[in-house]
């Protein structure tokens, strides 16, 4: 006969499965073993201290809700941890987690829907309440960790980031209203949107800031139609000082909701309130959107986010590790950053899997482990060798800072490093000579051609040089 605790845990898992990404589920929930159920306390066994801390930090909200749902309001969860005997300062992982879980329930992936019904019954001002007389408290739905501090700056996000910052310093008073941030998925729109909200709250605690996903907005509207309290819905949104609406593309084709949003938009804009909008494409490419709404999006500033270059990707990984208090070797970080060129989110996913793998199997995080993991987890990520990766490897090899590649100098070692980088760019990428030249210090195609010839010639005559070029090549192919 199946044990009760097994059944309970299975039911919990089926709820959890619907609320987390498949890969996260595999990584963090499948390895859990339920071991007993006594007085509404379910005990689960987790493979390591790290695992426990990760669950507490990232999934506590979801776990709590699920347990209460299955076991009732008195339901509790206890962990039994298989002790990590290797962990510690000499171990491969040095972890120091903050003990506070305050942020856990604010994880965007377990975002609680804004309970509009609840507030609408007694908190949302009706049209007769004089604005300003009664300030109601709105849960901003902002995630603490998505701050400007944690948002690494790079060429890829300079305009959007600084416009966002300006907006946060002066909401509703800059020319960037609305501020529309667009990019493909996983490049930091949601993070930046939260950062703006957090910064406004810190600058102007009295302002009402609301972050809302467009889907939430749509669902709330549908609910309000059902409950015949559309007015409350509109009034609620009209009293926000800074409205951040994420993934506006979800409004496409939803005419009624667009109409309502149009009114909210106008009201806020006319009253000097700030709108921040994100979108997965440039507004001109948005289909199924009313022209009058689209034209309003153009009133302010549209700024895009690009895929960060290699150096910024490395900085992002280091920043994540730093804020989580984890250390892993630099060559592993470089390897991850170089291998994953699709999105920041995917790169972070790989990092998390790597840490989990290492914790689960009690293996040190090495470049070999990273390679195995990437082969297994990251689909289609046969490593693409890019010009900036080549520049990084070449500069590391010669012990030069990477910006020297672009420097206007005739210093012999720099000229040579640049020529070697051009030689490898020609060999390993499909870029044209002109592109290679442009990315290696704004040189023309003839210079690149000359560099390739020089390197070949020197390899023929100088054995040591030839060996060094081979060593760089091996590093590139790792
Ligand atoms: P999007 O909303 O564009 O799909 P997200 O904002 O969810 O992307 O970003 C995906 C992940 O990448 C998040 O964990 C975010 O913190 C991280 N990220 C993206 N860009 C940066 C950056 N410049 N600095 C730090 N983290 C970043
Ligand atoms: Mg997003």
CSV table of C-alpha atoms and ligand atoms in Angstrom, one decimal:
chain,number,residue,atom,x,y,z
A,1,UNK,CA,0.0,0.0,0.0
A,2,UNK,CA,1.2,3.5,-0.8
A,3,UNK,CA,2.3,5.5,2.2
A,4,UNK,CA,0.2,8.6,2.9
A,5,UNK,CA,3.2,10.9,2.8
A,6,UNK,CA,4.1,9.6,-0.6
A,7,UNK,CA,0.7,10.4,-1.9
A,8,UNK,CA,0.7,13.8,-0.3
A,9,UNK,CA,4.1,14.6,-1.8
A,10,UNK,CA,3.0,13.4,-5.2
A,11,UNK,CA,0.1,15.7,-5.1
A,12,UNK,CA,2.4,18.6,-4.1
A,13,UNK,CA,4.7,17.8,-6.9
A,14,UNK,CA,1.9,17.9,-9.4
A,15,UNK,CA,1.1,21.4,-8.3
A,16,UNK,CA,4.7,22.5,-8.2
A,17,UNK,CA,5.3,21.0,-11.7
A,18,UNK,CA,2.7,23.5,-13.0
A,19,UNK,CA,4.4,26.4,-11.4
A,20,UNK,CA,8.1,26.1,-12.2
A,21,UNK,CA,10.1,25.6,-15.3
A,22,UNK,CA,10.6,22.0,-16.4
A,23,UNK,CA,14.3,22.2,-15.9
A,24,UNK,CA,14.0,23.7,-12.5
A,25,UNK,CA,11.6,21.0,-11.5
A,26,UNK,CA,14.0,18.3,-12.6
A,27,UNK,CA,16.9,19.9,-10.8
A,28,UNK,CA,15.3,20.9,-7.5
A,29,UNK,CA,12.2,18.8,-7.0
A,30,UNK,CA,12.7,15.4,-8.5
A,31,UNK,CA,15.6,14.6,-6.2
A,32,UNK,CA,13.5,15.2,-3.1
A,33,UNK,CA,12.3,12.1,-1.1
A,34,UNK,CA,9.4,12.4,1.2
A,35,UNK,CA,10.0,10.5,4.4
A,36,UNK,CA,7.3,11.0,6.9
A,37,UNK,CA,4.0,12.7,7.8
A,38,UNK,CA,3.2,13.4,11.4
A,39,UNK,CA,0.7,15.9,12.9
A,40,UNK,CA,0.4,17.7,9.6
A,41,UNK,CA,4.2,18.0,9.3
A,42,UNK,CA,5.6,16.6,6.1
A,43,UNK,CA,9.3,15.8,6.2
A,44,UNK,CA,11.2,15.7,3.0
A,45,UNK,CA,14.8,14.6,2.5
A,46,UNK,CA,17.0,16.9,0.4
A,47,UNK,CA,20.4,15.9,-0.9
A,48,UNK,CA,22.5,18.7,0.6
A,49,UNK,CA,22.6,21.8,2.7
A,50,UNK,CA,22.9,23.8,-0.5
A,51,UNK,CA,19.8,22.2,-1.9
A,52,UNK,CA,17.9,23.2,1.2
A,53,UNK,CA,19.1,26.7,1.1
A,54,UNK,CA,18.2,27.0,-2.6
A,55,UNK,CA,14.7,25.7,-2.0
A,56,UNK,CA,14.2,28.1,0.9
A,57,UNK,CA,15.5,31.0,-1.0
A,58,UNK,CA,13.8,30.5,-4.3
A,59,UNK,CA,10.7,28.3,-3.7
A,60,UNK,CA,9.6,28.9,-0.2
A,61,UNK,CA,6.5,30.8,-1.3
A,62,UNK,CA,5.4,28.1,-3.6
A,63,UNK,CA,6.2,25.3,-1.1
A,64,UNK,CA,4.3,27.0,1.6
A,65,UNK,CA,1.2,27.5,-0.5
A,66,UNK,CA,1.3,24.0,-1.8
A,67,UNK,CA,1.7,22.4,1.6
A,68,UNK,CA,-1.1,24.4,3.1
A,69,UNK,CA,-3.3,23.5,0.2
A,70,UNK,CA,-2.6,19.7,0.7
A,71,UNK,CA,-2.4,19.6,4.5
A,72,UNK,CA,-4.6,22.5,5.5
A,73,UNK,CA,-3.7,25.7,7.3
A,74,UNK,CA,-1.7,23.8,10.0
A,75,UNK,CA,0.4,22.1,7.4
A,76,UNK,CA,4.2,22.4,7.7
A,77,UNK,CA,7.2,21.3,6.0
A,78,UNK,CA,10.4,20.0,7.5
A,79,UNK,CA,13.7,19.2,5.8
A,80,UNK,CA,16.0,16.3,6.5
A,81,UNK,CA,19.3,17.1,5.0
A,82,UNK,CA,21.9,14.7,3.9
A,83,UNK,CA,25.0,16.3,5.3
A,84,UNK,CA,27.6,17.5,2.8
A,85,UNK,CA,30.8,16.2,4.3
A,86,UNK,CA,33.0,17.9,1.7
A,87,UNK,CA,31.6,21.4,2.0
A,88,UNK,CA,33.5,24.0,3.8
A,89,UNK,CA,36.2,26.5,3.0
A,90,UNK,CA,38.5,24.0,1.5
A,91,UNK,CA,35.7,22.4,-0.6
A,92,UNK,CA,35.1,23.3,-4.1
A,93,UNK,CA,32.1,25.4,-3.3
A,94,UNK,CA,32.2,28.2,-0.8
A,95,UNK,CA,28.6,29.1,-0.1
A,96,UNK,CA,27.4,31.7,2.3
A,97,UNK,CA,23.7,32.3,1.9
A,98,UNK,CA,21.9,35.1,3.6
A,99,UNK,CA,19.4,33.5,6.0
A,100,UNK,CA,16.6,35.8,5.4
A,101,UNK,CA,13.8,34.5,3.2
A,102,UNK,CA,11.9,37.7,3.0
A,103,UNK,CA,12.4,37.9,-0.7
A,104,UNK,CA,11.4,34.4,-1.5
A,105,UNK,CA,7.8,34.9,-2.0
A,106,UNK,CA,8.5,37.8,-4.3
A,107,UNK,CA,10.1,35.6,-6.9
A,108,UNK,CA,8.5,36.6,-10.2
A,109,UNK,CA,7.9,33.1,-11.2
A,110,UNK,CA,5.7,32.5,-8.1
A,111,UNK,CA,4.2,36.0,-8.4
A,112,UNK,CA,1.0,36.2,-6.6
A,113,UNK,CA,-1.8,37.6,-8.7
A,114,UNK,CA,-2.8,40.9,-7.6
A,115,UNK,CA,-6.0,40.3,-5.7
A,116,UNK,CA,-8.1,42.9,-7.3
A,117,UNK,CA,-11.4,41.4,-6.0
A,118,UNK,CA,-10.3,41.7,-2.5
A,119,UNK,CA,-9.2,45.3,-2.8
A,120,UNK,CA,-12.1,46.3,-5.0
A,121,UNK,CA,-14.6,45.3,-2.3
A,122,UNK,CA,-13.3,47.8,0.2
A,123,UNK,CA,-10.1,49.5,-0.8
A,124,UNK,CA,-10.3,50.8,-4.3
A,125,UNK,CA,-11.7,54.3,-4.1
A,126,UNK,CA,-15.0,54.7,-5.8
A,127,UNK,CA,-15.3,57.6,-8.2
A,128,UNK,CA,-16.7,59.8,-5.4
A,129,UNK,CA,-13.7,59.6,-3.2
A,130,UNK,CA,-11.7,62.7,-3.6
A,131,UNK,CA,-8.3,61.7,-4.8
A,132,UNK,CA,-5.6,62.3,-2.3
A,133,UNK,CA,-7.8,62.2,0.7
A,134,UNK,CA,-7.4,58.5,1.1
A,135,UNK,CA,-4.1,56.9,0.0
A,136,UNK,CA,-4.5,53.2,-0.4
A,137,UNK,CA,-1.6,50.9,-0.2
A,138,UNK,CA,-0.8,49.0,-3.3
A,139,UNK,CA,1.5,45.9,-3.3
A,140,UNK,CA,4.0,46.9,-5.9
A,141,UNK,CA,4.9,43.4,-6.9
A,142,UNK,CA,8.6,44.3,-7.2
A,143,UNK,CA,11.4,41.8,-6.9
A,144,UNK,CA,14.1,43.2,-4.6
A,145,UNK,CA,17.0,41.4,-6.4
A,146,UNK,CA,16.1,42.9,-9.8
A,147,UNK,CA,17.8,46.2,-8.8
A,148,UNK,CA,19.9,48.6,-10.8
A,149,UNK,CA,22.8,47.5,-8.7
A,150,UNK,CA,22.4,44.0,-10.0
A,151,UNK,CA,21.9,45.0,-13.6
A,152,UNK,CA,25.2,45.0,-15.2
A,153,UNK,CA,25.8,47.8,-17.6
A,154,UNK,CA,27.2,47.2,-21.1
A,155,UNK,CA,27.0,48.5,-24.7
A,156,UNK,CA,24.0,46.2,-25.1
A,157,UNK,CA,21.8,48.1,-22.6
A,158,UNK,CA,23.4,51.5,-22.3
A,159,UNK,CA,20.5,53.6,-23.6
A,160,UNK,CA,17.7,51.6,-22.0
A,161,UNK,CA,19.5,51.5,-18.7
A,162,UNK,CA,20.3,55.2,-18.5
A,163,UNK,CA,16.8,56.2,-19.7
A,164,UNK,CA,15.4,53.9,-17.1
A,165,UNK,CA,17.6,55.5,-14.5
A,166,UNK,CA,16.6,59.0,-15.6
A,167,UNK,CA,12.9,58.0,-15.3
A,168,UNK,CA,13.4,56.7,-11.8
A,169,UNK,CA,15.0,59.9,-10.8
A,170,UNK,CA,12.2,62.0,-12.2
A,171,UNK,CA,9.1,59.9,-12.9
A,172,UNK,CA,6.6,61.4,-15.3
A,173,UNK,CA,8.8,64.5,-15.7
A,174,UNK,CA,11.2,63.4,-18.4
A,175,UNK,CA,10.7,63.1,-22.2
A,176,UNK,CA,10.8,59.3,-21.7
A,177,UNK,CA,7.1,58.8,-21.1
A,178,UNK,CA,6.2,56.2,-21.9
A,179,UNK,CA,9.6,54.4,-21.7
A,180,UNK,CA,9.3,51.4,-23.9
A,181,UNK,CA,12.0,48.7,-23.5
A,182,UNK,CA,12.1,46.0,-26.1
A,183,UNK,CA,14.2,43.0,-26.8
A,184,UNK,CA,14.0,39.3,-27.5
A,185,UNK,CA,13.3,37.1,-24.5
A,186,UNK,CA,15.8,36.6,-21.8
A,187,UNK,CA,17.8,39.8,-22.3
A,188,UNK,CA,16.8,41.7,-19.2
A,189,UNK,CA,13.5,43.6,-19.9
A,190,UNK,CA,11.8,42.4,-16.8
A,191,UNK,CA,14.9,43.0,-14.6
A,192,UNK,CA,15.2,46.5,-15.9
A,193,UNK,CA,11.5,47.2,-15.4
A,194,UNK,CA,11.7,46.1,-11.8
A,195,UNK,CA,14.9,48.1,-11.3
A,196,UNK,CA,13.1,51.3,-12.3
A,197,UNK,CA,10.2,50.6,-10.0
A,198,UNK,CA,12.6,49.8,-7.0
A,199,UNK,CA,14.5,53.0,-7.7
A,200,UNK,CA,11.4,55.1,-7.8
A,201,UNK,CA,10.3,53.6,-4.5
A,202,UNK,CA,13.6,54.3,-2.9
A,203,UNK,CA,13.7,57.9,-4.2
A,204,UNK,CA,10.0,58.7,-3.6
A,205,UNK,CA,8.5,56.4,-1.0
A,206,UNK,CA,5.2,58.2,-1.2
A,207,UNK,CA,4.7,57.3,-4.8
A,208,UNK,CA,2.5,54.4,-5.8
A,209,UNK,CA,4.4,52.0,-8.0
A,210,UNK,CA,2.9,49.0,-9.6
A,211,UNK,CA,4.6,46.3,-11.7
A,212,UNK,CA,2.1,44.2,-13.6
A,213,UNK,CA,2.4,41.6,-16.2
A,214,UNK,CA,0.2,42.2,-19.2
A,215,UNK,CA,-1.4,38.8,-18.8
A,216,UNK,CA,-2.3,39.7,-15.2
A,217,UNK,CA,-3.8,43.0,-16.5
A,218,UNK,CA,-5.8,41.1,-19.1
A,219,UNK,CA,-7.1,38.5,-16.6
A,220,UNK,CA,-8.0,41.1,-14.0
A,221,UNK,CA,-10.0,43.0,-16.7
A,222,UNK,CA,-11.8,39.8,-17.7
A,223,UNK,CA,-12.6,39.1,-14.0
A,224,UNK,CA,-13.8,42.7,-13.6
A,225,UNK,CA,-16.2,42.3,-16.5
A,226,UNK,CA,-17.5,39.1,-15.0
A,227,UNK,CA,-18.0,40.8,-11.6
A,228,UNK,CA,-19.4,43.9,-13.2
A,229,UNK,CA,-16.8,46.2,-11.5
A,230,UNK,CA,-14.9,47.4,-14.5
A,231,UNK,CA,-15.0,50.9,-13.1
A,232,UNK,CA,-13.2,49.8,-10.0
A,233,UNK,CA,-10.6,48.2,-12.3
A,234,UNK,CA,-10.0,51.4,-14.2
A,235,UNK,CA,-10.0,53.6,-11.2
A,236,UNK,CA,-7.5,51.3,-9.5
A,237,UNK,CA,-5.1,51.7,-12.4
A,238,UNK,CA,-5.7,55.4,-12.7
A,239,UNK,CA,-4.4,56.1,-9.3
A,240,UNK,CA,-1.0,54.6,-9.9
A,241,UNK,CA,2.0,57.0,-10.1
A,242,UNK,CA,4.3,54.7,-11.9
A,243,UNK,CA,2.8,51.9,-13.9
A,244,UNK,CA,5.1,49.3,-15.2
A,245,UNK,CA,3.5,46.9,-17.6
A,246,UNK,CA,5.6,44.0,-18.8
A,247,UNK,CA,5.2,42.1,-22.1
A,248,UNK,CA,2.7,44.4,-23.7
A,249,UNK,CA,2.7,42.1,-26.8
A,250,UNK,CA,0.1,40.0,-24.9
A,251,UNK,CA,-2.4,42.7,-25.6
A,252,UNK,CA,-2.3,41.9,-29.3
A,253,UNK,CA,-5.7,41.0,-30.6
A,254,UNK,CA,-7.4,41.8,-27.3
A,255,UNK,CA,-9.4,44.7,-28.4
A,256,UNK,CA,-11.5,45.3,-25.3
A,257,UNK,CA,-8.5,45.2,-23.0
A,258,UNK,CA,-6.6,47.5,-25.4
A,259,UNK,CA,-9.4,49.9,-25.2
A,260,UNK,CA,-9.3,49.9,-21.4
A,261,UNK,CA,-5.6,50.2,-21.4
A,262,UNK,CA,-5.8,53.2,-23.8
A,263,UNK,CA,-8.0,55.0,-21.2
A,264,UNK,CA,-5.7,54.2,-18.4
A,265,UNK,CA,-2.7,55.3,-20.4
A,266,UNK,CA,-4.3,58.6,-21.3
A,267,UNK,CA,-5.4,59.3,-17.8
A,268,UNK,CA,-1.9,58.6,-16.4
A,269,UNK,CA,-0.1,60.4,-19.1
A,270,UNK,CA,-2.2,63.5,-18.9
A,271,UNK,CA,-1.7,63.6,-15.2
A,272,UNK,CA,2.1,63.5,-15.4
A,273,UNK,CA,2.3,59.9,-14.3
A,274,UNK,CA,5.0,57.6,-15.6
A,275,UNK,CA,4.5,54.6,-17.8
A,276,UNK,CA,7.1,51.9,-18.4
A,277,UNK,CA,6.3,49.3,-21.0
A,278,UNK,CA,8.2,46.3,-22.1
A,279,UNK,CA,7.7,44.4,-25.3
A,280,UNK,CA,9.3,41.5,-27.1
A,281,UNK,CA,9.6,43.3,-30.4
A,282,UNK,CA,9.9,46.9,-31.6
A,283,UNK,CA,6.5,48.6,-31.5
A,284,UNK,CA,6.4,48.9,-35.3
A,285,UNK,CA,6.4,45.1,-35.5
A,286,UNK,CA,3.5,44.7,-33.1
A,287,UNK,CA,0.6,43.1,-34.9
A,288,UNK,CA,-3.0,43.2,-33.7
A,289,UNK,CA,-2.6,46.4,-31.8
A,290,UNK,CA,-4.8,49.5,-32.2
A,291,UNK,CA,-3.0,52.2,-34.1
A,292,UNK,CA,-4.0,54.9,-31.6
A,293,UNK,CA,-2.3,52.8,-28.9
A,294,UNK,CA,0.8,52.2,-31.0
A,295,UNK,CA,1.1,55.9,-31.8
A,296,UNK,CA,1.1,56.7,-28.1
A,297,UNK,CA,3.9,54.3,-27.5
A,298,UNK,CA,6.0,56.5,-29.8
A,299,UNK,CA,5.4,59.5,-27.6
A,300,UNK,CA,8.2,58.7,-25.3
A,301,UNK,CA,11.4,56.7,-25.9
A,302,UNK,CA,11.8,53.2,-27.3
A,303,UNK,CA,15.1,51.6,-26.3
A,304,UNK,CA,16.2,48.1,-27.0
A,305,UNK,CA,18.3,45.6,-25.2
A,306,UNK,CA,20.8,43.5,-27.1
A,307,UNK,CA,22.6,40.3,-26.3
A,308,UNK,CA,25.5,41.3,-24.2
A,309,UNK,CA,29.0,40.7,-25.6
A,310,UNK,CA,31.3,38.2,-24.0
A,311,UNK,CA,32.8,40.6,-21.5
A,312,UNK,CA,29.4,41.7,-20.3
A,313,UNK,CA,28.2,38.1,-20.1
A,314,UNK,CA,31.2,37.3,-17.9
A,315,UNK,CA,30.5,40.3,-15.7
A,316,UNK,CA,26.8,39.2,-15.4
A,317,UNK,CA,27.8,35.7,-14.3
A,318,UNK,CA,30.3,37.1,-11.8
A,319,UNK,CA,27.7,39.5,-10.4
A,320,UNK,CA,25.1,36.6,-10.0
A,321,UNK,CA,27.7,34.5,-8.2
A,322,UNK,CA,28.8,37.3,-6.1
A,323,UNK,CA,25.3,38.1,-5.0
A,324,UNK,CA,24.6,34.5,-4.2
A,325,UNK,CA,27.9,34.2,-2.4
A,326,UNK,CA,29.2,31.4,-4.5
A,327,UNK,CA,32.7,31.1,-6.0
A,328,UNK,CA,33.6,29.1,-9.1
A,329,UNK,CA,36.8,29.2,-11.1
A,330,UNK,CA,37.2,31.9,-13.7
A,331,UNK,CA,37.9,29.6,-16.6
A,332,UNK,CA,34.5,27.9,-15.9
A,333,UNK,CA,32.8,31.3,-16.0
A,334,UNK,CA,34.6,32.2,-19.2
A,335,UNK,CA,33.6,28.9,-20.7
A,336,UNK,CA,29.9,29.3,-19.8
A,337,UNK,CA,29.8,32.8,-21.1
A,338,UNK,CA,31.5,31.9,-24.3
A,339,UNK,CA,29.3,28.8,-24.9
A,340,UNK,CA,25.9,30.3,-24.4
A,341,UNK,CA,25.2,33.0,-26.8
A,342,UNK,CA,21.4,32.8,-27.0
A,343,UNK,CA,20.2,34.7,-23.9
A,344,UNK,CA,21.2,35.8,-20.5
A,345,UNK,CA,18.4,33.7,-19.0
A,346,UNK,CA,19.8,30.6,-20.7
A,347,UNK,CA,23.3,31.4,-19.5
A,348,UNK,CA,22.0,31.7,-15.9
A,349,UNK,CA,20.1,28.5,-16.2
A,350,UNK,CA,23.3,26.7,-17.2
A,351,UNK,CA,25.1,28.2,-14.3
A,352,UNK,CA,22.4,27.1,-11.9
A,353,UNK,CA,22.4,23.6,-13.3
A,354,UNK,CA,26.1,23.4,-13.0
A,355,UNK,CA,26.0,24.4,-9.3
A,356,UNK,CA,23.2,21.9,-8.7
A,357,UNK,CA,25.1,19.1,-10.5
A,358,UNK,CA,28.2,19.8,-8.4
A,359,UNK,CA,26.3,19.9,-5.2
A,360,UNK,CA,24.2,16.8,-6.0
A,361,UNK,CA,27.2,14.7,-7.2
A,362,UNK,CA,29.6,16.2,-4.7
A,363,UNK,CA,32.0,17.1,-7.5
A,364,UNK,CA,34.1,20.2,-7.8
A,365,UNK,CA,33.1,22.7,-10.4
A,366,UNK,CA,35.6,22.3,-13.1
A,367,UNK,CA,35.7,23.1,-16.8
A,368,UNK,CA,35.1,19.4,-17.5
A,369,UNK,CA,32.0,19.3,-15.5
A,370,UNK,CA,30.8,22.5,-17.2
A,371,UNK,CA,31.4,20.9,-20.6
A,372,UNK,CA,29.5,17.7,-19.7
A,373,UNK,CA,26.7,19.7,-18.3
A,374,UNK,CA,26.5,22.0,-21.3
A,375,UNK,CA,26.5,19.0,-23.7
A,376,UNK,CA,23.7,17.4,-21.8
A,377,UNK,CA,21.5,20.3,-20.8
A,378,UNK,CA,21.9,23.1,-23.3
A,379,UNK,CA,20.3,22.0,-26.6
A,380,UNK,CA,22.0,23.0,-29.8
A,381,UNK,CA,24.7,24.9,-28.1
A,382,UNK,CA,27.6,23.6,-30.1
A,383,UNK,CA,29.9,26.4,-29.2
A,384,UNK,CA,30.0,29.3,-31.6
A,385,UNK,CA,33.4,30.9,-31.8
A,386,UNK,CA,32.9,34.6,-32.0
A,387,UNK,CA,35.4,37.4,-32.7
A,388,UNK,CA,35.1,38.7,-29.2
A,389,UNK,CA,35.7,35.3,-27.7
A,390,UNK,CA,38.8,35.0,-29.9
A,391,UNK,CA,40.0,38.4,-28.7
A,392,UNK,CA,39.5,37.4,-25.1
A,393,UNK,CA,41.4,34.1,-25.5
A,394,UNK,CA,44.3,35.8,-27.4
A,395,UNK,CA,44.6,38.6,-24.9
A,396,UNK,CA,44.5,36.2,-21.9
A,397,UNK,CA,47.2,34.2,-23.6
A,398,UNK,CA,49.5,37.2,-24.0
A,399,UNK,CA,48.5,38.7,-20.7
A,400,UNK,CA,47.0,41.9,-22.2
A,401,UNK,CA,43.9,43.7,-21.2
A,402,UNK,CA,41.3,43.1,-23.9
A,403,UNK,CA,40.8,46.7,-24.7
A,404,UNK,CA,44.3,46.9,-26.0
A,405,UNK,CA,43.2,45.0,-29.1
A,406,UNK,CA,41.3,48.2,-30.1
A,407,UNK,CA,44.0,50.6,-29.0
A,408,UNK,CA,45.7,52.8,-31.6
A,409,UNK,CA,49.3,51.7,-30.9
A,410,UNK,CA,52.2,50.3,-32.7
A,411,UNK,CA,53.6,48.5,-29.7
A,412,UNK,CA,54.9,45.2,-31.1
A,413,UNK,CA,53.2,42.8,-28.7
A,414,UNK,CA,49.9,44.5,-29.2
A,415,UNK,CA,50.1,44.6,-32.9
A,416,UNK,CA,51.0,40.9,-32.9
A,417,UNK,CA,48.1,40.0,-30.6
A,418,UNK,CA,45.8,41.9,-32.9
A,419,UNK,CA,47.2,40.1,-35.9
A,420,UNK,CA,46.8,36.7,-34.2
A,421,UNK,CA,43.2,37.5,-33.3
A,422,UNK,CA,42.5,38.5,-36.9
A,423,UNK,CA,44.1,35.3,-38.1
A,424,UNK,CA,41.8,33.2,-35.9
A,425,UNK,CA,38.8,35.3,-36.7
A,426,UNK,CA,39.4,34.5,-40.3
A,427,UNK,CA,40.0,30.8,-39.6
A,428,UNK,CA,37.1,30.2,-37.2
A,429,UNK,CA,34.3,32.6,-38.0
A,430,UNK,CA,32.3,33.3,-41.2
A,431,UNK,CA,32.8,37.0,-40.8
A,432,UNK,CA,34.0,39.0,-43.7
A,433,UNK,CA,37.5,40.6,-43.7
A,434,UNK,CA,35.8,44.0,-43.3
A,435,UNK,CA,33.8,42.9,-40.3
A,436,UNK,CA,36.8,41.4,-38.7
A,437,UNK,CA,38.8,44.5,-39.3
A,438,UNK,CA,36.1,46.7,-37.9
A,439,UNK,CA,35.8,44.6,-34.7
A,440,UNK,CA,39.6,44.5,-34.2
A,441,UNK,CA,40.2,48.2,-33.8
A,442,UNK,CA,38.5,49.6,-36.9
A,443,UNK,CA,40.9,48.4,-39.5
A,444,UNK,CA,40.1,47.9,-43.1
A,445,UNK,CA,40.0,44.6,-44.9
A,446,UNK,CA,43.5,44.9,-46.4
A,447,UNK,CA,44.9,45.2,-42.9
A,448,UNK,CA,43.2,41.9,-42.0
A,449,UNK,CA,44.5,40.2,-45.0
A,450,UNK,CA,48.0,41.5,-44.3
A,451,UNK,CA,47.7,40.2,-40.7
A,452,UNK,CA,46.7,36.7,-41.8
A,453,UNK,CA,49.6,36.5,-44.2
A,454,UNK,CA,52.1,37.8,-41.5
A,455,UNK,CA,50.9,35.2,-39.0
A,456,UNK,CA,51.2,32.4,-41.6
A,457,UNK,CA,54.7,33.5,-42.6
A,458,UNK,CA,55.9,33.9,-39.1
A,459,UNK,CA,54.6,30.4,-38.3
A,460,UNK,CA,56.7,29.0,-41.1
A,461,UNK,CA,59.9,30.6,-39.8
A,462,UNK,CA,59.5,30.8,-36.1
A,463,UNK,CA,58.9,27.5,-34.3
A,464,UNK,CA,58.1,29.1,-31.0
A,465,UNK,CA,55.6,31.4,-32.5
A,466,UNK,CA,54.0,28.5,-34.3
A,467,UNK,CA,53.7,26.6,-31.0
A,468,UNK,CA,52.1,29.5,-29.3
A,469,UNK,CA,49.5,29.9,-32.1
A,470,UNK,CA,48.7,26.2,-31.7
A,471,UNK,CA,48.3,26.6,-28.0
A,472,UNK,CA,45.9,29.4,-28.5
A,473,UNK,CA,44.0,27.4,-31.1
A,474,UNK,CA,43.6,24.6,-28.5
A,475,UNK,CA,42.2,27.0,-26.0
A,476,UNK,CA,39.8,28.3,-28.5
A,477,UNK,CA,38.5,24.8,-29.3
A,478,UNK,CA,38.2,23.7,-25.7
B,1,LIG,P1,13.3,39.3,-20.4
B,1,LIG,O1,12.3,40.0,-19.5
B,1,LIG,O2,13.9,40.2,-21.4
B,1,LIG,O3,12.8,38.0,-20.9
B,1,LIG,P2,14.7,39.0,-17.8
B,1,LIG,O4,14.6,40.4,-17.3
B,1,LIG,O5,13.7,38.0,-17.2
B,1,LIG,O6,14.5,39.0,-19.4
B,1,LIG,O7,16.2,38.5,-17.7
B,1,LIG,C1,16.5,37.1,-17.7
B,1,LIG,C2,17.6,36.9,-16.6
B,1,LIG,O8,18.8,37.6,-17.1
B,1,LIG,C3,17.2,37.5,-15.3
B,1,LIG,O9,17.6,36.7,-14.3
B,1,LIG,C4,18.1,38.8,-15.2
B,1,LIG,O10,18.4,39.1,-13.9
B,1,LIG,C5,19.3,38.4,-16.1
B,1,LIG,N1,19.9,39.6,-16.7
B,1,LIG,C6,19.6,40.1,-18.0
B,1,LIG,N2,20.3,41.2,-18.3
B,1,LIG,C7,21.1,41.4,-17.2
B,1,LIG,C8,22.1,42.4,-16.9
B,1,LIG,N3,22.5,43.3,-17.7
B,1,LIG,N4,22.7,42.3,-15.6
B,1,LIG,C9,22.4,41.3,-14.8
B,1,LIG,N5,21.5,40.4,-15.0
B,1,LIG,C10,20.8,40.4,-16.2
B,2,LIG,MG1,10.3,39.3,-19.1
